[in-house]
Every structure is written in structure tokens, then in C-alpha cells.
XYZ file of C-alpha atoms in Angstrom:
240
model
C 0.000 0.000 0.000
C 1.348 3.387 -1.020
C 0.541 6.118 1.461
C -0.790 9.399 0.141
C 0.865 12.674 1.074
C -1.813 13.633 3.600
C -1.414 10.334 5.424
C 2.368 10.649 5.465
C 2.198 14.160 6.923
C -0.466 13.165 9.461
C 1.508 10.090 10.576
C 4.745 12.045 10.907
C 3.257 14.725 13.168
C 1.174 12.223 15.138
C 4.226 10.081 15.938
C 6.345 13.142 16.706
C 3.804 14.531 19.199
C 3.230 11.078 20.688
C 6.919 10.426 21.298
C 8.106 13.895 22.291
C 5.136 15.007 24.358
C 2.365 12.501 25.082
C 4.542 9.527 26.054
C 6.786 11.733 28.178
C 3.796 12.839 30.255
C 2.681 9.242 30.625
C 6.185 8.135 31.576
C 6.434 10.752 34.317
C 3.189 9.622 35.931
C 4.094 5.941 35.802
C 7.503 6.576 37.335
C 5.752 8.236 40.261
C 3.060 5.620 40.891
C 4.316 2.393 39.292
C 7.864 1.566 40.331
C 8.012 -2.156 39.594
C 11.235 -4.169 39.446
C 9.881 -7.084 37.391
C 6.529 -5.926 35.993
C 4.154 -8.111 34.016
C 2.600 -5.953 31.306
C -0.363 -6.676 29.026
C -0.182 -4.632 25.812
C -3.670 -4.996 24.311
C -3.508 -3.478 20.847
C 0.199 -3.885 20.125
C 0.065 -2.313 16.655
C 3.697 -2.004 15.451
C 5.417 -1.934 18.832
C 5.093 1.651 20.000
C 3.947 0.612 23.482
C 6.467 -2.222 23.659
C 9.300 0.240 23.058
C 7.806 2.587 25.638
C 7.710 -0.099 28.352
C 11.177 -1.415 27.457
C 12.541 2.095 27.988
C 10.589 2.588 31.201
C 11.494 -0.681 32.954
C 14.718 -2.691 33.144
C 13.184 -6.160 33.489
C 9.633 -6.218 32.152
C 7.733 -9.253 30.920
C 5.492 -8.050 28.135
C 2.539 -9.889 26.620
C 1.544 -8.058 23.433
C -1.676 -8.823 21.541
C -2.201 -7.694 17.935
C -4.844 -9.257 15.650
C -4.050 -7.456 12.383
C -1.833 -9.649 10.207
C 0.412 -6.961 8.737
C 1.102 -5.288 12.083
C 1.657 -8.632 13.805
C 4.233 -9.613 11.184
C 6.109 -6.379 11.890
C 6.096 -7.210 15.596
C 7.516 -10.650 14.856
C 10.336 -9.263 12.744
C 11.203 -6.714 15.405
C 10.842 -8.660 18.665
C 10.786 -12.404 18.022
C 14.299 -12.823 19.486
C 13.566 -10.796 22.613
C 12.785 -13.237 25.431
C 11.077 -10.525 27.473
C 8.342 -10.147 24.855
C 5.575 -12.638 24.141
C 3.567 -11.972 20.975
C 0.035 -13.205 20.259
C -2.096 -12.802 17.138
C -5.618 -12.383 18.461
C -7.856 -9.760 20.015
C -9.509 -9.583 23.417
C -13.216 -9.135 24.021
C -16.018 -10.264 26.336
C -16.394 -13.736 24.790
C -14.569 -16.281 22.690
C -15.579 -15.711 19.072
C -14.449 -14.713 15.585
C -15.034 -11.171 14.338
C -14.190 -9.042 11.331
C -11.468 -6.465 11.906
C -11.851 -3.302 9.843
C -8.348 -2.598 8.532
C -7.594 1.119 8.566
C -5.334 3.136 6.273
C -3.521 3.994 9.513
C -3.012 0.587 11.124
C -3.096 1.892 14.692
C -6.776 2.762 14.215
C -8.009 -0.539 12.780
C -11.036 -1.614 14.795
C -13.575 -4.285 15.723
C -16.086 -1.560 16.603
C -19.075 -0.565 14.495
C -18.616 2.760 12.722
C -20.936 5.737 12.899
C -20.795 6.732 9.231
C -22.657 9.966 10.037
C -19.868 11.144 12.331
C -18.179 14.371 11.251
C -14.974 13.183 12.911
C -15.070 9.988 10.826
C -15.491 11.965 7.600
C -12.695 14.358 8.576
C -10.289 11.467 9.212
C -11.359 9.860 5.946
C -10.682 13.078 4.089
C -7.202 13.358 5.591
C -6.155 9.718 5.359
C -7.804 8.452 2.196
C -8.894 11.472 0.195
C -9.528 9.569 -3.041
C -12.208 7.289 -1.546
C -13.343 9.261 1.518
C -13.109 6.021 3.505
C -10.361 5.160 6.010
C -10.983 1.416 5.897
C -9.231 -0.610 3.213
C -10.532 -4.108 3.882
C -11.662 -6.591 6.532
C -9.994 -9.677 7.957
C -11.339 -12.348 10.271
C -9.651 -12.425 13.667
C -9.913 -14.612 16.744
C -11.235 -12.984 19.904
C -10.566 -14.364 23.387
C -11.130 -13.278 26.997
C -8.361 -11.885 29.182
C -9.707 -13.981 32.059
C -9.166 -17.221 30.129
C -5.662 -16.243 29.031
C -4.744 -15.033 32.520
C -5.556 -18.379 34.146
C -4.306 -20.573 31.295
C -0.895 -18.923 31.556
C -1.019 -19.053 35.367
C -0.254 -15.353 35.671
C -0.355 -14.067 39.241
C -0.382 -10.312 38.694
C -0.829 -7.841 35.858
C 1.159 -4.818 36.951
C 0.090 -2.726 33.951
C -2.817 -3.430 31.619
C -2.679 -1.126 28.605
C -5.761 -1.149 26.345
C -5.922 0.686 23.019
C -8.563 -0.996 20.847
C -10.330 1.868 19.055
C -13.726 1.852 20.716
C -13.680 -1.842 21.741
C -12.319 -1.178 25.232
C -15.527 -1.954 27.119
C -15.672 -5.420 25.560
C -12.064 -6.013 26.608
C -12.573 -5.148 30.270
C -15.874 -7.049 30.452
C -13.898 -10.159 29.558
C -11.405 -9.427 32.334
C -13.585 -9.284 35.460
C -11.509 -11.856 37.348
C -8.125 -10.676 36.074
C -8.903 -7.084 37.061
C -8.838 -8.170 40.709
C -5.155 -9.022 40.153
C -4.379 -5.926 38.100
C -2.601 -2.942 39.628
C -2.734 -0.242 36.928
C -4.818 0.248 33.778
C -3.897 2.586 30.936
C -6.941 2.810 28.692
C -7.832 4.945 25.703
C -11.051 6.968 25.924
C -12.690 8.330 22.780
C -13.880 11.941 22.871
C -15.694 11.697 19.543
C -18.756 9.994 18.043
C -16.967 7.808 15.489
C -17.983 4.469 17.052
C -21.586 3.359 17.417
C -22.833 2.584 20.943
C -19.576 3.831 22.452
C -20.229 5.066 25.979
C -17.241 6.379 27.981
C -19.368 6.747 31.114
C -20.142 3.037 30.997
C -16.423 2.234 30.888
C -15.709 4.631 33.737
C -18.484 3.185 35.923
C -17.315 -0.375 35.238
C -13.784 0.467 36.373
C -15.019 2.312 39.471
C -17.247 -0.640 40.387
C -14.179 -2.878 40.104
C -12.213 -0.746 42.596
C -10.223 1.399 40.156
C -9.577 5.076 40.815
C -8.713 7.611 38.130
C -5.201 9.033 38.549
C -4.850 11.106 35.370
C -6.441 11.815 31.996
C -3.988 12.785 29.261
C -5.659 14.247 26.191
C -3.687 13.795 22.987
C -3.017 17.247 21.446
C -5.244 18.175 18.480
C -7.028 14.778 18.589
C -10.342 13.694 20.090
C -9.120 10.956 22.414
C -7.203 10.642 25.674
C -5.321 8.069 27.726
C -6.634 7.540 31.235
C -4.628 5.975 34.037
C -6.471 4.046 36.743
C -5.045 2.383 39.850
C -6.593 -0.510 41.754
C -7.156 0.854 45.264
C -7.693 -2.652 46.703
C -4.707 -4.450 45.205
């Protein structure tokens, strides 16, 4: 796939702001509240390894489980990290049940999604205009992906603690945490993306917030990404 000029410019500035500003803010907060010597980290929505690199730089001895369902992105992860014993790569998504779903593959791979799209959304049309001007559609294709529950994986792998659970699944976050009710009791910190736009149908940030509060998580910080309609929220388990 050849990227158009708009997509190249957008990606360049997005990655620059993410690395030089957004991730630095996140790093500062985690250093203050999450000093772990041997952390177990779940990277849900691994994309091309941005979060993996972030956690490798933040901690000396992490054990990272990274989950990426999109074939092209997963292959990039394999090429980059397959020899790193600290990183465990898995090609499937997480949700609230074991099933098979269609992943909508985005022009910008980090925003591929299992969520239903609100085609009337102005934000959706703006992104489509920027990223795929010729077709006014940011989705290139669909691919079938396996979906599992965090709870099942957690107990199958006999994991005792998730020190950091990072979730970036483009509107599918509520499904992910619903499938992690038991594992959340053994989770210390959650970093989860919240949408501040109407691009995804039936997306309800208040529902996600209430679910986390009801499972003993307290909001520590909300970091809005500059110029974009989403933010990363950091929650800490007050009972674990």
C-alpha cells in the first residue's frame, strides 16, 4: 500500500507529538506511581510496537505480553521482537467472549477496529478526508480475527499479577474489560484509551468509567492527545 501525502504528513506529526510530548507525560506519571522491578505488562492493541518500546525504555526487566490481531502489524512485531525473550507476541484480540469477528483494517493501522462505525460522524469523515482522500473512507478491507477473553488467558498462563494493563482498541475497550472481570482483581494499573468523539456506534465512555469504578479502580490522570479527540486515562486498583 502506497501512502498518500496527507497520510504521510499526518503520521509524521502524530508520531512526533506522541513520542516527544504525550509519552513523556505518561512516563512521568508511571515513574511516580508504578515503580516495579519485574513488571508483568499486558499490551492490548500492540500495533507495530510503540507501546512495547515505551515499556522497554521505562522498565529494566519487564515481561510483556503483546496482543495484535491485524496480520500486517503482527508480522512487523515478529520481525522486530521475536528474538527478545522478554516479549511474548500473540495474534488475536480480546473481548467479552470467545468468538471470531471481522477487523476493519484502517489506512492507519493503529486505528483498525472491531467496533461498528458511525458513518454519520463528522470526525469519521474528517479522518477519511485526511487519510484516504480519493475514496473518503479510512478502511481498506476486513480480515477475520480470533477474539478471546483476558480472564481465560490469565488463568491458562497461570499469571499471578498484571502490573500494567494497557488497552488501546479503538472503541472496543468496554468489551475487553468485560472479559477481564476476574483478572482485574489481580491488576494494579490500567492505561486505557477513551474516545472523545462519536466515530464508534454505541460507544459510551461513562459506561467504561463506571465499570472500572465498580471494580475498585480510581482515576489518577487523563492525558488528552493534542489536536485529537481521544485521551489516555490511568487508573489504579485501590484494593490491590
